Amino acid sequence: MLDLNHALEFEPRSYNAFFALGVTMEATERPQLALKAYEKALEFYPQMQKLQKRIEALLDQQTPQAL
């Protein structure tokens, strides 16, 4: 994760670094931080379908399901 933060210091508009950070946050069970990272990546690359799907999946997990 330090490498990702370091990459973002040099290139703060790197959607790839934000996406990777989101994946890392998901893997470490920090969905809110993952969502923030994905949303930041989406600002720089709104056409990235894989990114949009990850955001949708996280939002679905946060929404209580009706019985």
Short mmCIF file of C-alpha atoms in Angstrom, two decimals:
data_model
loop_
_atom_site.label_atom_id
_atom_site.label_comp_id
_atom_site.label_asym_id
_atom_site.label_seq_id
_atom_site.Cartn_x
_atom_site.Cartn_y
_atom_site.Cartn_z
CA MET A 1 0.00 0.00 0.00
CA LEU A 2 2.95 2.31 0.57
CA ASP A 3 3.87 1.90 -3.09
CA LEU A 4 0.38 3.04 -4.12
CA ASN A 5 0.51 6.08 -1.87
CA HIS A 6 3.98 6.86 -3.21
CA ALA A 7 2.70 6.54 -6.79
CA LEU A 8 -0.15 8.94 -6.01
CA GLU A 9 2.31 11.49 -4.62
CA PHE A 10 4.05 11.58 -8.00
CA GLU A 11 0.94 11.21 -10.15
CA PRO A 12 -2.14 12.28 -8.19
CA ARG A 13 -4.41 11.73 -11.21
CA SER A 14 -3.47 8.06 -11.69
CA TYR A 15 -6.74 6.19 -12.00
CA ASN A 16 -4.80 2.91 -11.98
CA ALA A 17 -3.28 3.69 -8.59
CA PHE A 18 -6.67 4.66 -7.16
CA PHE A 19 -8.21 1.49 -8.60
CA ALA A 20 -5.44 -0.66 -7.10
CA LEU A 21 -5.89 1.13 -3.79
CA GLY A 22 -9.60 0.33 -3.91
CA VAL A 23 -8.88 -3.34 -4.59
CA THR A 24 -6.47 -3.36 -1.64
CA MET A 25 -9.03 -1.74 0.63
CA GLU A 26 -11.63 -4.32 -0.41
CA ALA A 27 -9.21 -7.17 0.24
CA THR A 28 -8.53 -5.83 3.73
CA GLU A 29 -12.26 -5.46 4.44
CA ARG A 30 -12.40 -1.67 4.35
CA PRO A 31 -15.28 -1.11 1.92
CA GLN A 32 -15.79 2.59 2.70
CA LEU A 33 -12.16 3.37 1.86
CA ALA A 34 -12.41 1.18 -1.23
CA LEU A 35 -15.46 3.10 -2.38
CA LYS A 36 -13.67 6.43 -1.91
CA ALA A 37 -10.68 5.21 -3.92
CA TYR A 38 -12.91 3.87 -6.70
CA GLU A 39 -14.89 7.11 -6.84
CA LYS A 40 -11.65 9.07 -7.13
CA ALA A 41 -10.49 6.80 -9.97
CA LEU A 42 -13.86 7.30 -11.66
CA GLU A 43 -13.23 11.07 -11.72
CA PHE A 44 -10.18 10.48 -13.92
CA TYR A 45 -11.50 7.59 -16.03
CA PRO A 46 -15.31 7.51 -16.07
CA GLN A 47 -15.43 5.01 -18.97
CA MET A 48 -13.71 2.20 -17.01
CA GLN A 49 -16.45 -0.45 -16.82
CA LYS A 50 -14.56 -2.67 -14.37
CA LEU A 51 -14.39 0.27 -11.99
CA GLN A 52 -18.08 1.02 -12.34
CA LYS A 53 -18.90 -2.63 -11.58
CA ARG A 54 -16.79 -2.60 -8.40
CA ILE A 55 -18.59 0.54 -7.19
CA GLU A 56 -21.99 -1.04 -7.91
CA ALA A 57 -20.99 -4.21 -6.05
CA LEU A 58 -19.86 -2.26 -3.00
CA LEU A 59 -23.02 -0.18 -2.97
CA ASP A 60 -25.12 -3.34 -3.27
CA GLN A 61 -23.31 -4.82 -0.27
CA GLN A 62 -24.07 -1.71 1.79
CA THR A 63 -27.77 -1.64 0.89
CA PRO A 64 -29.95 -3.80 3.15
CA GLN A 65 -31.68 -6.46 1.11
CA ALA A 66 -35.46 -6.77 1.29
CA LEU A 67 -36.78 -10.12 2.42
#
